[in-house]
mmCIF file of C-alpha atoms in Angstrom:
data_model
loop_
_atom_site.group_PDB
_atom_site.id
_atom_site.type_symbol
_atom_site.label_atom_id
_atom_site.label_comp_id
_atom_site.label_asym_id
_atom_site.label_seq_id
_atom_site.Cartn_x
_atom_site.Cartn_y
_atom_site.Cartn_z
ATOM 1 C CA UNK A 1 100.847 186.068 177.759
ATOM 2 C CA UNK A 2 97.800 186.439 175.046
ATOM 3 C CA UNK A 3 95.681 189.025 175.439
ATOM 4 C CA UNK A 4 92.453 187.483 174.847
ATOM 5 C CA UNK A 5 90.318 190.151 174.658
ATOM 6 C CA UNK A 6 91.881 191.599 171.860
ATOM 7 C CA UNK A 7 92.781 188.517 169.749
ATOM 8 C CA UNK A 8 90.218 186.648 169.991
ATOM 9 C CA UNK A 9 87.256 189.335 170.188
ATOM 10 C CA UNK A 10 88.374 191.691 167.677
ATOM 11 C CA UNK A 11 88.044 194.962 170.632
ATOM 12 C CA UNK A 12 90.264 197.486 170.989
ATOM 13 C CA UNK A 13 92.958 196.857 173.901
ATOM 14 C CA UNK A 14 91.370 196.967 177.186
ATOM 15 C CA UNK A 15 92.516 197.448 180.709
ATOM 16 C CA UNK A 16 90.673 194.370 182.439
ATOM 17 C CA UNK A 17 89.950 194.667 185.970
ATOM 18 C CA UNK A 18 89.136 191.304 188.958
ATOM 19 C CA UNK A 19 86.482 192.323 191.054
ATOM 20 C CA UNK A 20 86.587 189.277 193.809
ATOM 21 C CA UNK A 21 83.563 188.963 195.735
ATOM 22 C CA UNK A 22 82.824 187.856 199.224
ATOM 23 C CA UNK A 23 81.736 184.460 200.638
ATOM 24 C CA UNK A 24 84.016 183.275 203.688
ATOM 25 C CA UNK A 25 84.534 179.499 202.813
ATOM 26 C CA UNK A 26 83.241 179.943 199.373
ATOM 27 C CA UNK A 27 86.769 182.115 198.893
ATOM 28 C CA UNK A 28 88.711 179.520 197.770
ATOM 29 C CA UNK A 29 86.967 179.261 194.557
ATOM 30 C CA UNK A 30 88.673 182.254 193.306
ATOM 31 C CA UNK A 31 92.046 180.636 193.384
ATOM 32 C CA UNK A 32 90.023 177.910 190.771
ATOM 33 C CA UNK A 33 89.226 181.305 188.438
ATOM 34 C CA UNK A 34 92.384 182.861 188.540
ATOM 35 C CA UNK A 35 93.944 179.673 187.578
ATOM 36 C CA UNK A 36 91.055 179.233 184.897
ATOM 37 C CA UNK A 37 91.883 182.891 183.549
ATOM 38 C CA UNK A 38 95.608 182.589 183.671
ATOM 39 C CA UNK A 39 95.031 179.577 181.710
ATOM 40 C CA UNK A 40 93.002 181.435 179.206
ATOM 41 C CA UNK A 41 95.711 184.112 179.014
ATOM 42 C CA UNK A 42 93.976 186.733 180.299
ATOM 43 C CA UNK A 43 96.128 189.842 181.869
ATOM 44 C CA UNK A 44 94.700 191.248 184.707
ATOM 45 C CA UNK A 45 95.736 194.879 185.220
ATOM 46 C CA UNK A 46 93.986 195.466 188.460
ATOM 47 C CA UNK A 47 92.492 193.635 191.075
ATOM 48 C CA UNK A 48 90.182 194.383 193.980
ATOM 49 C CA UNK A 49 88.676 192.617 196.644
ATOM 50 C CA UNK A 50 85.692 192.248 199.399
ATOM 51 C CA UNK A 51 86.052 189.970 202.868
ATOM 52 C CA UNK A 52 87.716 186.296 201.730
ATOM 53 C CA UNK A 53 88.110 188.120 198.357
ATOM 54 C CA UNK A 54 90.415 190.413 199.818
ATOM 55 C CA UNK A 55 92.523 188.047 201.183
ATOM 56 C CA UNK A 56 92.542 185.683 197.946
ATOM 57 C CA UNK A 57 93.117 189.039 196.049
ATOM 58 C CA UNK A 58 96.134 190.502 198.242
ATOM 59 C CA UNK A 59 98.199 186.977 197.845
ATOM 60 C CA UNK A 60 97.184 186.842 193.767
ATOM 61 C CA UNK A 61 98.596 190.837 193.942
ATOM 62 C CA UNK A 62 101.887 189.658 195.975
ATOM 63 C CA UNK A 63 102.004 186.907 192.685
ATOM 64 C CA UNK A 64 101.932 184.251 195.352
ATOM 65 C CA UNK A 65 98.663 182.231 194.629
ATOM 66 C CA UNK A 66 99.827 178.866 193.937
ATOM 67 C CA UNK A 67 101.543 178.826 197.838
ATOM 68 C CA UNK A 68 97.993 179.595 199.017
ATOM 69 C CA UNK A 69 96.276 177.133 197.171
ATOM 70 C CA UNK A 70 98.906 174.573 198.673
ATOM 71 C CA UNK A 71 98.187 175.408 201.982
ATOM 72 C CA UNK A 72 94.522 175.634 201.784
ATOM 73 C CA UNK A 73 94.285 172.232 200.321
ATOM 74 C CA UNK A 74 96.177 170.894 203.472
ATOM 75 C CA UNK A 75 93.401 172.473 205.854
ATOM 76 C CA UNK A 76 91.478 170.715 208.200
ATOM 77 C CA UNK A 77 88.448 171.810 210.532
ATOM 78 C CA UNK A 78 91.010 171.700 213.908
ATOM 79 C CA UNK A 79 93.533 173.676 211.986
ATOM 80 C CA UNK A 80 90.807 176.333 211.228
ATOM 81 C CA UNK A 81 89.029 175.978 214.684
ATOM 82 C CA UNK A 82 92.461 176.624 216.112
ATOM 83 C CA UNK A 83 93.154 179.981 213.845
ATOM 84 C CA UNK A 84 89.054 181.429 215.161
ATOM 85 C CA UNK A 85 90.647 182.470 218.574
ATOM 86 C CA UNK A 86 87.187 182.926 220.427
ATOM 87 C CA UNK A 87 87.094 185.947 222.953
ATOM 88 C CA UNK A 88 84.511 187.349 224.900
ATOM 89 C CA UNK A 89 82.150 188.722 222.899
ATOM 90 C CA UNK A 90 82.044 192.093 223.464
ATOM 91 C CA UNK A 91 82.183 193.564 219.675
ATOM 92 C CA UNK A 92 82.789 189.814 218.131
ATOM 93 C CA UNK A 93 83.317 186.502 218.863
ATOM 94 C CA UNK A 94 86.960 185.777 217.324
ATOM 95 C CA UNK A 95 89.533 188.163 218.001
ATOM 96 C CA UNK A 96 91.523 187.792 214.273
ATOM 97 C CA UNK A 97 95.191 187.757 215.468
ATOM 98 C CA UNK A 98 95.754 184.385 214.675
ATOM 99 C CA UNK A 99 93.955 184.993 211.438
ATOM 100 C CA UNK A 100 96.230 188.005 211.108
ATOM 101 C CA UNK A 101 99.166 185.519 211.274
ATOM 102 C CA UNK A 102 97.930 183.241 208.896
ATOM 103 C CA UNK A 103 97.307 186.219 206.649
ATOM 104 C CA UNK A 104 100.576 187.197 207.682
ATOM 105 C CA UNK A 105 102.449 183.784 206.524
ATOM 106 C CA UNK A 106 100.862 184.354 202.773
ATOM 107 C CA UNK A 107 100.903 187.889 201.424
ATOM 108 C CA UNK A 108 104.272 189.392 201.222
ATOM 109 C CA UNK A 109 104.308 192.440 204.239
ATOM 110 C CA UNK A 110 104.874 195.898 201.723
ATOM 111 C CA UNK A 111 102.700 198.410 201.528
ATOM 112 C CA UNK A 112 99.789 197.772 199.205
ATOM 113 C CA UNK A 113 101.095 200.719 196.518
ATOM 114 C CA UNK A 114 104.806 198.499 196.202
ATOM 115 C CA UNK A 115 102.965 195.309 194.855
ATOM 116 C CA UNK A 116 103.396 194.254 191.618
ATOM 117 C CA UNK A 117 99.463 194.478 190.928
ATOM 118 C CA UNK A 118 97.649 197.281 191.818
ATOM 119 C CA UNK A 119 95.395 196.212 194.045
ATOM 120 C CA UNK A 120 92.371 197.363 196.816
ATOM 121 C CA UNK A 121 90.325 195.802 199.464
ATOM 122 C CA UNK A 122 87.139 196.782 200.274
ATOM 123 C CA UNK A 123 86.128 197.473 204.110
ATOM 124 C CA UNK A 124 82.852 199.492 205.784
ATOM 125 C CA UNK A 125 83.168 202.395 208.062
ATOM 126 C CA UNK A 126 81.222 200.696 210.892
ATOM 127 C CA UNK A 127 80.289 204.467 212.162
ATOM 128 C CA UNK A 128 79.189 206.253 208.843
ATOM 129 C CA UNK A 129 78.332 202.945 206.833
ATOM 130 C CA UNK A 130 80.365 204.448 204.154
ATOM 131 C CA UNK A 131 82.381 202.026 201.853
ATOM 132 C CA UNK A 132 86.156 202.139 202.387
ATOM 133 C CA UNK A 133 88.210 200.864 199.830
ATOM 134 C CA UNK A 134 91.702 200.728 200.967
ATOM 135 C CA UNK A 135 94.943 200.952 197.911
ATOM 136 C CA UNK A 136 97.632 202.376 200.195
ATOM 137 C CA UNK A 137 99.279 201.419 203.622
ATOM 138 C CA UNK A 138 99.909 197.988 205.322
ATOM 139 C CA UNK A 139 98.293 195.297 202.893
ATOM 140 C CA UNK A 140 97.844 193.006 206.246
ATOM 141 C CA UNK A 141 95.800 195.429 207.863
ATOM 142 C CA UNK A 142 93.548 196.270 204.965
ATOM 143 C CA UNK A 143 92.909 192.171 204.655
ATOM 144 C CA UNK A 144 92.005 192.196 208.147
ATOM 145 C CA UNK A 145 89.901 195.009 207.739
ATOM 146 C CA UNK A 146 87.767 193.863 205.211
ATOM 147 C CA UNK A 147 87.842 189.940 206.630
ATOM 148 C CA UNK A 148 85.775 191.770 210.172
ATOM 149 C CA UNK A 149 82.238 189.815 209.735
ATOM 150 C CA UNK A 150 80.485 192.405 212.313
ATOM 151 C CA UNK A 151 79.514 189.886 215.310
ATOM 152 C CA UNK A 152 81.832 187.367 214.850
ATOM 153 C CA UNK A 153 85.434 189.311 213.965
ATOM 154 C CA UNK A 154 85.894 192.116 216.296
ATOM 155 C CA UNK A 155 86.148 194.997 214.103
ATOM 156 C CA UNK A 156 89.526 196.758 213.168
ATOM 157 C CA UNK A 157 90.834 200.335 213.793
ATOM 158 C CA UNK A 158 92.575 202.071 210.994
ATOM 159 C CA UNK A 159 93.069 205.837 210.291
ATOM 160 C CA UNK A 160 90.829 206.531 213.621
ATOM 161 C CA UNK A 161 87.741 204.525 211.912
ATOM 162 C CA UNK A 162 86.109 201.196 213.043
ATOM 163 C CA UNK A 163 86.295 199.182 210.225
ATOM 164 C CA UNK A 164 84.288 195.607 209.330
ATOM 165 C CA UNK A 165 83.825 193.610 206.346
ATOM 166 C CA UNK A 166 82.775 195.597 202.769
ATOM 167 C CA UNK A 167 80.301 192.918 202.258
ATOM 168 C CA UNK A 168 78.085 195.204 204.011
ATOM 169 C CA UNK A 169 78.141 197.262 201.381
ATOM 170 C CA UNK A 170 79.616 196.183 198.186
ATOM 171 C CA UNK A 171 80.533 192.558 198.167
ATOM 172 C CA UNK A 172 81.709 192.092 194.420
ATOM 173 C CA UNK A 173 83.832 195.019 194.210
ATOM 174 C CA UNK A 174 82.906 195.823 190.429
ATOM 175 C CA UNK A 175 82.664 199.439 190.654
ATOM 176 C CA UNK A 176 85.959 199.567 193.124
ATOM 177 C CA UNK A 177 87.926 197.680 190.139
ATOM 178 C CA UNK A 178 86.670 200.353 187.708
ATOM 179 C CA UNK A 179 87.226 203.451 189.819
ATOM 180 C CA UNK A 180 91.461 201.580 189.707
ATOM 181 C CA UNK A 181 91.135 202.110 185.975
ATOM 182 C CA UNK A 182 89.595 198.717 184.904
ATOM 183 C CA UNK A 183 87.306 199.418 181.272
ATOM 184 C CA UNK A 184 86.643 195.986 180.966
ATOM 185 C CA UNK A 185 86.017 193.870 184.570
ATOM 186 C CA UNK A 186 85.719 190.129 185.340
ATOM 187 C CA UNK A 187 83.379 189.454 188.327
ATOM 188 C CA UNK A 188 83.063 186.655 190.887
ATOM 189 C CA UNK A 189 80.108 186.640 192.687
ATOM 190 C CA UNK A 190 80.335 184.203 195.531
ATOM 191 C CA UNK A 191 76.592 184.603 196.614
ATOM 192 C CA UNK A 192 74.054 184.291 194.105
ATOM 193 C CA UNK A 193 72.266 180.476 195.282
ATOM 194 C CA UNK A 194 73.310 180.299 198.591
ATOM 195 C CA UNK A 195 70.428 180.799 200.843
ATOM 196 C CA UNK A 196 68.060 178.325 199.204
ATOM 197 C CA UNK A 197 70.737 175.386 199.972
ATOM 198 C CA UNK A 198 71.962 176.595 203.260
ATOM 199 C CA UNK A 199 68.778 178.426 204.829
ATOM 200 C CA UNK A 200 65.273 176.892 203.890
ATOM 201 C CA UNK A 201 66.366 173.309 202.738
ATOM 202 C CA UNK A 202 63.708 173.571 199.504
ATOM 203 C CA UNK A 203 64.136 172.163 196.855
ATOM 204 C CA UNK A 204 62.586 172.558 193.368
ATOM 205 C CA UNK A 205 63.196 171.489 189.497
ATOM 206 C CA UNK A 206 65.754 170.259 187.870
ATOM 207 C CA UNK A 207 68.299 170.512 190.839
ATOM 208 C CA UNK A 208 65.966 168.763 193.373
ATOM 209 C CA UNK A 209 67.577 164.965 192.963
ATOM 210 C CA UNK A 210 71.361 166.876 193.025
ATOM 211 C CA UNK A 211 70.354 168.538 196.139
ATOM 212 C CA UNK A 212 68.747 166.082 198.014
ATOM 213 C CA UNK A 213 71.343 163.708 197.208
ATOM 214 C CA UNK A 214 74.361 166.380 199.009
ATOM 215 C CA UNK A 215 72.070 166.568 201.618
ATOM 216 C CA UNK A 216 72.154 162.451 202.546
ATOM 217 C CA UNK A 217 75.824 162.858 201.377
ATOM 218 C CA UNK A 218 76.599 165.736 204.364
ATOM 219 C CA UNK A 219 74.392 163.324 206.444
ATOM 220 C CA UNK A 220 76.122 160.321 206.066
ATOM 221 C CA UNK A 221 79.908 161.824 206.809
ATOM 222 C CA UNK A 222 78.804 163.788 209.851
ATOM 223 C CA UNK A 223 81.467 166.812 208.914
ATOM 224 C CA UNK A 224 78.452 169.303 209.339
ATOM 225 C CA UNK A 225 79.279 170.129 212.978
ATOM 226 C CA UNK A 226 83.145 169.501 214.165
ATOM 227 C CA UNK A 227 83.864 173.360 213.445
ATOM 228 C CA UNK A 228 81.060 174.737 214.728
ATOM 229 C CA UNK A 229 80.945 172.046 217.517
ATOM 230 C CA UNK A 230 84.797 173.115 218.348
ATOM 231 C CA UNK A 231 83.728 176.996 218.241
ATOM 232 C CA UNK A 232 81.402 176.488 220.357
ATOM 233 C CA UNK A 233 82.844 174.636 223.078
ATOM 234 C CA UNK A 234 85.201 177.457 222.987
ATOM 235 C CA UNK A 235 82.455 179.754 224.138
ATOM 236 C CA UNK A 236 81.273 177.032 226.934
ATOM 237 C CA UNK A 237 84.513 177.381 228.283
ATOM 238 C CA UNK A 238 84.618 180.874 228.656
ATOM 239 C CA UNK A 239 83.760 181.256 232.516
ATOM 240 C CA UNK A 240 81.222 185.123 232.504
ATOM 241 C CA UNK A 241 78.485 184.807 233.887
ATOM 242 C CA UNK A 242 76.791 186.675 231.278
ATOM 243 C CA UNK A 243 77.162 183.816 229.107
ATOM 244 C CA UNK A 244 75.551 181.345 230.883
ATOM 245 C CA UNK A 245 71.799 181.992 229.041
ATOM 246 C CA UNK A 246 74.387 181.675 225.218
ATOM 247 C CA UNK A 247 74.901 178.332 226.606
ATOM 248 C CA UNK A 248 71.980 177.444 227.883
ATOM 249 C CA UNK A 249 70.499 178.369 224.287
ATOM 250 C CA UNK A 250 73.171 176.523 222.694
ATOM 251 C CA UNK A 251 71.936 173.049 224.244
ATOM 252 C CA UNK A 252 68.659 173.318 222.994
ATOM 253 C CA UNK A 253 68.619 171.262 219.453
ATOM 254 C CA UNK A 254 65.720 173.033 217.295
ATOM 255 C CA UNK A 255 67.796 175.853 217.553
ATOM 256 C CA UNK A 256 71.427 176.605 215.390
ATOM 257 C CA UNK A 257 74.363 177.541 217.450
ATOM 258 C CA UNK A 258 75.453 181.310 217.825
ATOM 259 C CA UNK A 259 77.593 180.615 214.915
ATOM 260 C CA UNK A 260 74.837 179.553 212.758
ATOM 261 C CA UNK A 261 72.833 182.744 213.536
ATOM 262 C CA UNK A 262 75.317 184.650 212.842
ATOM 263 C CA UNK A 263 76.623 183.176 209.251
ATOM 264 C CA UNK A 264 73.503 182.573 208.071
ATOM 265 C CA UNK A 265 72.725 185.819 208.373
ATOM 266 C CA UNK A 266 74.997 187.487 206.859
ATOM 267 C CA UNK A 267 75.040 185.224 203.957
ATOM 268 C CA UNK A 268 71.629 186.110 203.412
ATOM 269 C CA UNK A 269 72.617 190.121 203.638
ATOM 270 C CA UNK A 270 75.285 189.882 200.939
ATOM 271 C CA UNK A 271 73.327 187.782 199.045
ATOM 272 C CA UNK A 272 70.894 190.878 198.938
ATOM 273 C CA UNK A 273 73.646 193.405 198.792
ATOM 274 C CA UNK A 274 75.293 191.646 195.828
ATOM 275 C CA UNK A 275 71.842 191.086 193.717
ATOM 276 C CA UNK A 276 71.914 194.986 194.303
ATOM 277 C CA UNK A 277 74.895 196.309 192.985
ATOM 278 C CA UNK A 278 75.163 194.047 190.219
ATOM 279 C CA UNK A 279 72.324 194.970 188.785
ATOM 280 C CA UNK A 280 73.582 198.886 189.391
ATOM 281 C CA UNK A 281 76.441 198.071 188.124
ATOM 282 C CA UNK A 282 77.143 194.504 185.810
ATOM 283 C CA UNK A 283 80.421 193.426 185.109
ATOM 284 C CA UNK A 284 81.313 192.661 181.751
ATOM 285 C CA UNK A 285 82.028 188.801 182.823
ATOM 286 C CA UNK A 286 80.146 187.736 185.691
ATOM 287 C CA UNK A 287 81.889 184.259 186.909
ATOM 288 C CA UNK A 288 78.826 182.657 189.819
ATOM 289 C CA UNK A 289 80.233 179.206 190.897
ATOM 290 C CA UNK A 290 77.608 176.966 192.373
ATOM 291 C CA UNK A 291 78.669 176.918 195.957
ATOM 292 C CA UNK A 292 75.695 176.949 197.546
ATOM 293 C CA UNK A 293 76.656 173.220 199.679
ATOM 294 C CA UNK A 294 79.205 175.129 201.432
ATOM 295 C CA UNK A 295 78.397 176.700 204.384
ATOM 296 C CA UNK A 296 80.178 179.858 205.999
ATOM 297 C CA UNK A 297 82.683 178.510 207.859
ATOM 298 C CA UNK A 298 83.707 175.340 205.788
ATOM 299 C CA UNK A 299 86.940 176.469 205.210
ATOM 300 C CA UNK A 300 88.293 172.782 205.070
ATOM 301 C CA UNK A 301 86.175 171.873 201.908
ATOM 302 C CA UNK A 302 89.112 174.055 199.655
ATOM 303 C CA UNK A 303 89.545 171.198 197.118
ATOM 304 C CA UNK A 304 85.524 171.469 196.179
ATOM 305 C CA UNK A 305 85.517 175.343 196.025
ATOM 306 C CA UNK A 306 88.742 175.662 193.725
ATOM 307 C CA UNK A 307 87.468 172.972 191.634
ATOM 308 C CA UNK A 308 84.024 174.629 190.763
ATOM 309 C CA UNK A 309 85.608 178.144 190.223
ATOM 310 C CA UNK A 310 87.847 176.750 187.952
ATOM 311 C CA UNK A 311 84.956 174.828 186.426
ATOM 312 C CA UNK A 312 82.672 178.247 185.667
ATOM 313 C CA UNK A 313 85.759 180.318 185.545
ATOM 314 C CA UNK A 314 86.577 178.064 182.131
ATOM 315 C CA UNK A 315 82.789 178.246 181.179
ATOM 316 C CA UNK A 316 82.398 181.884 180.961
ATOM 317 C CA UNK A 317 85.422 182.400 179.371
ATOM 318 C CA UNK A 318 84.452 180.039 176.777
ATOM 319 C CA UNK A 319 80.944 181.269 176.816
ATOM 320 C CA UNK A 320 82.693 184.772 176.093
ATOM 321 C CA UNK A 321 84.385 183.618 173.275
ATOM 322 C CA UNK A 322 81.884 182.375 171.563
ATOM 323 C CA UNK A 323 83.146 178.944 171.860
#
C-alpha cells in the first residue's frame, strides 16, 4: 500500500492516526471513508473511536469492515426495532444485550491489545464526568461502553465505574488518536449541520431548495416514524403504572415521542461538544459528511450514509493533495 502522505506531499513519514466521531445512524458513513482512504492508499496506524464510531472502529481494527458494511446494507427499521430491547426505564430505555450480540456477531471477541490495529474507544465516567478511553480488555465491552446514550442505553459497569457514551465529552476522538501515537490524524466529524435539518426545520441560502425538497421527499415515503412508532409501542406495552402519564404524553401530536426528546438532544450536545474540541484541538484532515437528513435512530438509511462518507472522504483527500 502507498503511503500517501509521503509520496505525494513531499513530508517526512508520518504515523497517521483515525479519530471516528460519534453520530448513532450517521455511523455508517465511516465505513464510506475508510473505503475512500483505503482507496487512496492511506495506512492507518491507529484508530480510535467515540459511540457508533467505536463500534465502526473496533470491526475496521478486527480488519473485518467489508462484513459490516454487508450487513448494514441489509438492515431494515424491524430488524433494528427488534435489536433496541426496551426495558423499564429506570437508568435507560434499551437494555443493549441484543445490541451486545449484534456487536458480538461483527468484531472478532480478543482482547482489544491482540488486534491487528491498535485501537481505543472512548467512554465517560458517568460519576466523575471524566473521559475514559479504553485500549485494553474485552473489545465488546468497551463498544458497549461507549455505544450507552445516557437515557436511552442503560449505562455499563466496567472496572467498578458507570460508564456511558464519550460523546459527552469528546465525540471525535482527535486528541485520543494522538495520545496512541498518531503525528498526523484524519478526523470524521459526524455532527457539524445536524441540528439546523433535524431540530428547527429553517432553511436559508443556497441549500434552501435541497432541503425543502428532502423534506417533501421524507413526507411523501412516510419512513419518518415506523422505528420510533415500533419503540414506542414497546413502551405502551410495558404494564407500570408509573408510565401511564409517558403515554399519555406520547398521544398528544404537537409533541415528539420520548425518543425524539431524547435524540434530539443529545445530537444537539455533541454537536456543541464537537465544535469544542475541534477547535482545541484540529485534526490535520477533518472529513464532515453532510448527514444532517438523517436522524438519530435511522439506522436503516446505511446505503445513504456510506455513500456520502465516501463522497467527502474522496474530497478531502483530494482537496489534501492539492488535486
Amino acid at each position: 500500500m502507498i503511503n500517501i502522505f509521503n509520496k505525494k506531499k513531499r513530508i517526512p513519514s508520518k504515523k497517521v492516526g483515525l479519530a471516528l466521531g460519534s453520530g448513532s445512524a450517521r455511523g455508517w458513513a465511516h465505513i464510506g471513508v475508510i473505503r475512500a482512504l483505503s482507496e487512496a492508499g492511506i495506512r492507518i496506524d491507529y484508530v480510535a473511536g467515540t459511540s457508533i464510531g467505536a463500534l465502526v472502529g473496533a470491526v475496521y481494527a478486527s480488519g473485518e469492515i467489508d462484513a459490516l458494511e454487508e450487513v448494514v446494507l441489509q438492515l431494515d427499521w424491524k430488524e433494528i426495532a427488534y435489536l433496541f430491547d426496551v426495558v423499564f426505564p429506570k437508568s435507560g430505555l434499551i437494555d443493549g444485550k441484543k445490541v451486545s450480540v449484534f456487536i458480538q456477531n461483527h468484531v472478532k471477541e480478543i482482547n482489544i491489545e491482540d488486534l491487528p490495529l491498535p485501537f481505543c474507544a472512548v467512554s465517560t465516567d458517568l460519576t466523575t464526568g471524566d473521559e475514559v478511553a479504553i485500549s485494553k480488555g474485552n473489545i465488546i465491552e468497551a463498544v458497549r461502553a461507549s455505544i450507552s446514550v445516557p437515557g436511552i442505553f442503560t449505562p455499563f459497569k466496567k472496572n467498578g465505574k458507570i460508564l456511558v457514551d464519550g460523546g459527552l465529552v469528546n465525540a471525535v476522538p482527535v486528541s485520543v488518536v494522538r495520545n496512541m501515537g498518531a503525528d498526523f490524524v484524519i478526523a470524521v466529524d459526524l455532527n457539524h449541520n445536524i441540528i439546523g435539518s433535524n431540530v428547527s426545520g429553517k432553511t436559508s441560502g443556497r441549500d434552501s431548495g435541497k432541503r425543502l425538497a428532502e423534506k417533501k421527499k421524507l413526507k411523501k415515503s412516510k419512513k419518518r416514524n415506523k422505528l420510533v412508532e415500533a419503540l414506542n409501542k414497546k413502551i405502551g406495552a410495558i404494564d407500570f403504572t408509573a408510565l401511564a402519564h409517558v403515554r399519555q404524553w406520547m398521544k398528544k401530536e404537537p409533541l415528539p415521542s420520548i425518543f425524539e426528546v431524547l435524540t434530539s438532544s443529545a445530537d444537539i450536545m455533541e454537536t456543541q461538544i464537537t465544535a469544542i474540541r475541534l477547535k482545541a484541538d484540529p485534526p490535520d484532515i477533518l472529513i464532515q459528511p453532510n448527514l444532517g437528513h438523517l436522524k438519530f435512530l435511522e439506522y436503516n438509511r446505511a446505503k445513504e450514509a456510506i455513500a456520502e462518507g465516501y463522497k467527502e472522504g474522496g474530497n478531502q483527500i483530494r482537496k489534501f493533495l492539492g488535486k
